[in-house]
PDB file of C-alpha atoms in Angstrom:
ATOM      1  CA  MET C   1    -162.677  91.252 -19.484  1.00 73.00           C
ATOM      2  CA  ILE C   2    -165.165  88.085 -19.107  1.00 80.00           C
ATOM      3  CA  PHE C   3    -168.845  88.773 -19.075  1.00 84.00           C
ATOM      4  CA  GLU C   4    -171.748  86.538 -17.570  1.00 87.00           C
ATOM      5  CA  ARG C   5    -173.885  88.355 -19.534  1.00 89.00           C
ATOM      6  CA  GLN C   6    -173.328  90.830 -22.557  1.00 91.00           C
ATOM      7  CA  ASN C   7    -175.157  93.716 -24.352  1.00 91.00           C
ATOM      8  CA  GLU C   8    -175.960  93.553 -27.866  1.00 91.00           C
ATOM      9  CA  PRO C   9    -172.955  94.919 -30.414  1.00 88.00           C
ATOM     10  CA  ILE C  10    -173.316  98.483 -31.337  1.00 94.00           C
ATOM     11  CA  ASP C  11    -171.465 100.137 -34.394  1.00 96.00           C
ATOM     12  CA  GLU C  12    -169.493 103.575 -34.989  1.00 97.00           C
ATOM     13  CA  ALA C  13    -172.576 105.559 -36.043  1.00 97.00           C
ATOM     14  CA  THR C  14    -174.008 104.512 -32.444  1.00 96.00           C
ATOM     15  CA  ILE C  15    -171.348 105.962 -31.027  1.00 96.00           C
ATOM     16  CA  LYS C  16    -170.773 109.236 -32.863  1.00 97.00           C
ATOM     17  CA  GLY C  17    -174.695 110.104 -32.527  1.00 95.00           C
ATOM     18  CA  PHE C  18    -174.326 109.767 -28.871  1.00 93.00           C
ATOM     19  CA  GLU C  19    -171.082 112.149 -29.013  1.00 94.00           C
ATOM     20  CA  VAL C  20    -172.871 114.595 -31.317  1.00 95.00           C
ATOM     21  CA  ALA C  21    -175.911 114.833 -28.903  1.00 90.00           C
ATOM     22  CA  ARG C  22    -174.180 115.191 -26.008  1.00 89.00           C
ATOM     23  CA  ASN C  23    -171.465 117.245 -27.400  1.00 90.00           C
ATOM     24  CA  LEU C  24    -168.756 115.344 -25.989  1.00 92.00           C
ATOM     25  CA  ARG C  25    -166.177 112.898 -26.867  1.00 96.00           C
ATOM     26  CA  PHE C  26    -165.226 109.167 -25.735  1.00 97.00           C
ATOM     27  CA  PRO C  27    -161.743 108.195 -24.745  1.00 97.00           C
ATOM     28  CA  SER C  28    -160.231 106.187 -27.790  1.00 97.00           C
ATOM     29  CA  ASP C  29    -159.936 103.074 -25.347  1.00 97.00           C
ATOM     30  CA  TYR C  30    -163.720 103.400 -24.141  1.00 96.00           C
ATOM     31  CA  ARG C  31    -164.842 103.629 -27.777  1.00 96.00           C
ATOM     32  CA  ALA C  32    -162.839 100.383 -28.688  1.00 95.00           C
ATOM     33  CA  PHE C  33    -164.475  98.749 -25.328  1.00 94.00           C
ATOM     34  CA  LEU C  34    -167.866 100.129 -26.706  1.00 96.00           C
ATOM     35  CA  LEU C  35    -167.493  98.458 -30.243  1.00 96.00           C
ATOM     36  CA  LYS C  36    -165.989  95.141 -28.546  1.00 93.00           C
ATOM     37  CA  PHE C  37    -168.127  94.491 -25.738  1.00 92.00           C
ATOM     38  CA  ASN C  38    -170.935  97.099 -25.428  1.00 94.00           C
ATOM     39  CA  GLY C  39    -170.822  96.031 -21.578  1.00 91.00           C
ATOM     40  CA  GLY C  40    -172.839  93.654 -19.813  1.00 90.00           C
ATOM     41  CA  ARG C  41    -172.696  91.876 -16.385  1.00 88.00           C
ATOM     42  CA  PRO C  42    -169.059  91.031 -15.328  1.00 86.00           C
ATOM     43  CA  ALA C  43    -168.792  87.236 -14.643  1.00 83.00           C
ATOM     44  CA  ASP C  44    -167.978  87.074 -10.779  1.00 75.00           C
ATOM     45  CA  ALA C  45    -164.271  86.385 -11.078  1.00 62.00           C
ATOM     46  CA  ASN C  46    -164.021  90.217 -12.987  1.00 61.00           C
ATOM     47  CA  ALA C  47    -166.159  92.076 -10.811  1.00 65.00           C
ATOM     48  CA  PHE C  48    -164.339  92.553  -7.674  1.00 67.00           C
ATOM     49  CA  TRP C  49    -161.760  95.139  -6.757  1.00 67.00           C
ATOM     50  CA  GLN C  50    -160.840  97.550  -4.301  1.00 64.00           C
ATOM     51  CA  ILE C  51    -159.525 101.007  -3.937  1.00 62.00           C
ATOM     52  CA  ASP C  52    -157.717 103.157  -0.900  1.00 61.00           C
ATOM     53  CA  GLU C  53    -159.831 102.880   2.490  1.00 60.00           C
ATOM     54  CA  LEU C  54    -163.367 102.062   0.688  1.00 58.00           C
ATOM     55  CA  ASN C  55    -164.534  98.326   1.212  1.00 62.00           C
ATOM     56  CA  LEU C  56    -163.955  95.669  -1.437  1.00 67.00           C
ATOM     57  CA  LEU C  57    -166.418  96.585  -4.304  1.00 74.00           C
ATOM     58  CA  SER C  58    -168.116  94.183  -6.658  1.00 80.00           C
ATOM     59  CA  ILE C  59    -169.035  95.724 -10.013  1.00 86.00           C
ATOM     60  CA  GLU C  60    -172.802  94.584 -10.691  1.00 87.00           C
ATOM     61  CA  GLU C  61    -173.019  96.207 -14.554  1.00 90.00           C
ATOM     62  CA  VAL C  62    -170.679  97.961 -16.946  1.00 92.00           C
ATOM     63  CA  TYR C  63    -173.357 100.020 -19.108  1.00 93.00           C
ATOM     64  CA  GLY C  64    -173.474  99.901 -22.520  1.00 94.00           C
ATOM     65  CA  PHE C  65    -175.950 101.243 -25.327  1.00 94.00           C
ATOM     66  CA  THR C  66    -179.124  99.152 -24.820  1.00 90.00           C
ATOM     67  CA  SER C  67    -182.837  99.184 -24.711  1.00 86.00           C
ATOM     68  CA  ASP C  68    -182.575  98.143 -20.953  1.00 84.00           C
ATOM     69  CA  SER C  69    -183.211 101.753 -19.327  1.00 78.00           C
ATOM     70  CA  LEU C  70    -181.529 100.416 -16.145  1.00 80.00           C
ATOM     71  CA  ASN C  71    -178.163  99.470 -17.892  1.00 85.00           C
ATOM     72  CA  SER C  72    -177.905 102.136 -20.687  1.00 89.00           C
ATOM     73  CA  ILE C  73    -175.518 104.853 -20.942  1.00 89.00           C
ATOM     74  CA  GLU C  74    -177.660 106.804 -22.873  1.00 84.00           C
ATOM     75  CA  LYS C  75    -180.381 107.281 -20.260  1.00 77.00           C
ATOM     76  CA  ASP C  76    -179.590 109.989 -17.585  1.00 61.00           C
ATOM     77  CA  ARG C  77    -178.765 108.717 -14.066  1.00 62.00           C
ATOM     78  CA  PHE C  78    -179.916 110.610 -11.016  1.00 63.00           C
ATOM     79  CA  ASN C  79    -177.110 112.557  -9.572  1.00 71.00           C
ATOM     80  CA  ASN C  80    -177.145 115.828  -7.768  1.00 73.00           C
ATOM     81  CA  PHE C  81    -174.590 117.558 -10.452  1.00 77.00           C
ATOM     82  CA  SER C  82    -176.023 120.624 -12.376  1.00 76.00           C
ATOM     83  CA  ASN C  83    -177.218 119.570 -15.883  1.00 77.00           C
ATOM     84  CA  SER C  84    -173.882 120.872 -17.145  1.00 74.00           C
ATOM     85  CA  ILE C  85    -171.583 118.456 -15.000  1.00 79.00           C
ATOM     86  CA  HIS C  86    -174.062 115.693 -15.286  1.00 78.00           C
ATOM     87  CA  MET C  87    -173.987 115.311 -18.926  1.00 79.00           C
ATOM     88  CA  GLN C  88    -169.833 115.217 -18.587  1.00 85.00           C
ATOM     89  CA  LEU C  89    -169.585 113.013 -15.796  1.00 88.00           C
ATOM     90  CA  LEU C  90    -170.910 110.015 -17.490  1.00 90.00           C
ATOM     91  CA  GLN C  91    -172.478 106.981 -15.241  1.00 90.00           C
ATOM     92  CA  ILE C  92    -170.211 103.855 -16.991  1.00 93.00           C
ATOM     93  CA  ALA C  93    -171.081 101.155 -13.940  1.00 92.00           C
ATOM     94  CA  TYR C  94    -172.742 100.359 -11.280  1.00 88.00           C
ATOM     95  CA  THR C  95    -171.701  98.683  -7.927  1.00 85.00           C
ATOM     96  CA  GLY C  96    -175.132  97.736  -6.625  1.00 79.00           C
ATOM     97  CA  SER C  97    -175.186 100.802  -4.619  1.00 80.00           C
ATOM     98  CA  GLN C  98    -172.356 103.371  -6.034  1.00 83.00           C
ATOM     99  CA  GLY C  99    -172.144 104.890  -9.730  1.00 86.00           C
ATOM    100  CA  ILE C 100    -168.727 104.444 -11.297  1.00 90.00           C
ATOM    101  CA  TYR C 101    -168.432 107.786 -13.689  1.00 91.00           C
ATOM    102  CA  MET C 102    -166.296 109.048 -16.406  1.00 94.00           C
ATOM    103  CA  ASP C 103    -164.999 112.222 -16.619  1.00 94.00           C
ATOM    104  CA  LEU C 104    -165.620 113.913 -20.197  1.00 93.00           C
ATOM    105  CA  ARG C 105    -164.823 117.069 -19.799  1.00 90.00           C
ATOM    106  CA  GLU C 106    -162.440 118.174 -21.875  1.00 90.00           C
ATOM    107  CA  GLY C 107    -158.454 118.877 -20.446  1.00 90.00           C
ATOM    108  CA  PRO C 108    -156.230 116.503 -18.441  1.00 90.00           C
ATOM    109  CA  MET C 109    -159.051 115.190 -16.432  1.00 91.00           C
ATOM    110  CA  HIS C 110    -160.543 113.726 -19.669  1.00 95.00           C
ATOM    111  CA  GLY C 111    -160.927 110.067 -19.252  1.00 96.00           C
ATOM    112  CA  LYS C 112    -160.370 109.871 -15.831  1.00 96.00           C
ATOM    113  CA  ILE C 113    -162.760 107.247 -13.878  1.00 94.00           C
ATOM    114  CA  TYR C 114    -164.109 108.057 -10.425  1.00 92.00           C
ATOM    115  CA  ILE C 115    -166.735 106.157  -7.805  1.00 88.00           C
ATOM    116  CA  LEU C 116    -169.157 108.573  -6.237  1.00 83.00           C
ATOM    117  CA  ALA C 117    -169.461 106.864  -2.755  1.00 79.00           C
ATOM    118  CA  ARG C 118    -170.051 108.124   0.649  1.00 73.00           C
ATOM    119  CA  PRO C 119    -168.142 109.039   2.770  1.00 71.00           C
ATOM    120  CA  ALA C 120    -166.775 112.061   1.177  1.00 68.00           C
ATOM    121  CA  ASN C 121    -163.180 112.655   0.568  1.00 68.00           C
ATOM    122  CA  LYS C 122    -161.292 115.072   3.152  1.00 69.00           C
ATOM    123  CA  ALA C 123    -160.487 117.314   0.362  1.00 72.00           C
ATOM    124  CA  LEU C 124    -161.596 117.590  -3.028  1.00 72.00           C
ATOM    125  CA  LYS C 125    -159.778 115.086  -5.443  1.00 77.00           C
ATOM    126  CA  VAL C 126    -160.764 116.130  -8.708  1.00 80.00           C
ATOM    127  CA  ASP C 127    -160.501 118.716 -10.739  1.00 81.00           C
ATOM    128  CA  ASP C 128    -163.012 121.338 -10.611  1.00 80.00           C
ATOM    129  CA  ALA C 129    -163.006 122.898 -13.934  1.00 81.00           C
ATOM    130  CA  GLY C 130    -166.612 123.020 -15.022  1.00 79.00           C
ATOM    131  CA  PHE C 131    -168.449 123.138 -11.733  1.00 80.00           C
ATOM    132  CA  GLN C 132    -170.988 125.593 -11.608  1.00 76.00           C
ATOM    133  CA  ASP C 133    -172.375 126.173  -8.044  1.00 78.00           C
ATOM    134  CA  GLU C 134    -172.137 125.123  -4.616  1.00 78.00           C
ATOM    135  CA  ASP C 135    -173.886 122.068  -5.058  1.00 79.00           C
ATOM    136  CA  ASP C 136    -171.642 120.882  -7.530  1.00 82.00           C
ATOM    137  CA  TYR C 137    -168.731 121.300  -5.404  1.00 81.00           C
ATOM    138  CA  GLU C 138    -170.691 119.486  -2.867  1.00 81.00           C
ATOM    139  CA  GLU C 139    -171.364 116.320  -4.505  1.00 82.00           C
ATOM    140  CA  ALA C 140    -168.091 116.358  -6.166  1.00 83.00           C
ATOM    141  CA  LEU C 141    -166.487 115.686  -2.303  1.00 83.00           C
ATOM    142  CA  PHE C 142    -167.747 112.145  -2.791  1.00 85.00           C
ATOM    143  CA  LEU C 143    -166.058 111.563  -6.016  1.00 87.00           C
ATOM    144  CA  HIS C 144    -163.199 109.039  -5.200  1.00 86.00           C
ATOM    145  CA  PRO C 145    -160.542 108.564  -7.875  1.00 87.00           C
ATOM    146  CA  VAL C 146    -160.559 105.015  -8.807  1.00 87.00           C
ATOM    147  CA  ALA C 147    -158.166 104.948 -12.523  1.00 92.00           C
ATOM    148  CA  ASN C 148    -156.530 107.844 -14.680  1.00 95.00           C
ATOM    149  CA  THR C 149    -158.606 105.668 -17.901  1.00 97.00           C
ATOM    150  CA  PHE C 150    -160.587 103.471 -18.718  1.00 95.00           C
ATOM    151  CA  SER C 151    -158.192 100.548 -19.636  1.00 93.00           C
ATOM    152  CA  GLU C 152    -156.766 100.767 -16.314  1.00 91.00           C
ATOM    153  CA  PHE C 153    -160.217 100.680 -14.831  1.00 90.00           C
ATOM    154  CA  ILE C 154    -161.004  97.420 -16.642  1.00 87.00           C
ATOM    155  CA  ALA C 155    -157.674  95.960 -15.603  1.00 84.00           C
ATOM    156  CA  LEU C 156    -158.682  96.382 -12.086  1.00 81.00           C
ATOM    157  CA  LEU C 157    -161.607  93.855 -12.803  1.00 78.00           C
ATOM    158  CA  GLY C 158    -159.908  91.420 -14.840  1.00 66.00           C
ATOM    159  CA  PRO C 159    -158.354  90.248 -18.194  1.00 59.00           C
ATOM    160  CA  ASP C 160    -159.353  90.460 -21.435  1.00 52.00           C
ATOM    161  CA  PRO C 161    -160.047  87.063 -22.547  1.00 49.00           C
ATOM    162  CA  ASN C 162    -158.279  87.402 -25.625  1.00 53.00           C
ATOM    163  CA  GLU C 163    -155.094  88.243 -23.967  1.00 54.00           C
ATOM    164  CA  ALA C 164    -155.399  85.028 -21.811  1.00 48.00           C
TER     165      ALA C 164
END
């Protein structure tokens, strides 16, 4: 992936501290991405993608560890999930109007990528393990699967410049 603007590099201790504080574990491909790139604004050639029946979307920002609270995975993002689910569906990117979330719940859904977008799915397409209340189920209807892994998601956006 090529960035127009890239965040400052981070180290393993920063990632580990976040994982311990949130009691979660990043998938290895996402950890490697954070250590190498740490997010930023993708170059236009790498920002556009389309899934299912949704319109063509553009990634405005891939979040990382940064002091800019608008682009940091460390800062809480607004959504209607209960605190338990909110902590485990980490917003990792933004399209300008829709959030991109990584599922960090343990089990077969770990590492899957979703877009939280309207209109709602016709049926729940995400594993509902851990959804604790009616609001969680209702909000989950807006999660559209994007990719099974972070690597698959990034591949949708463009090539790694080191592989070109």
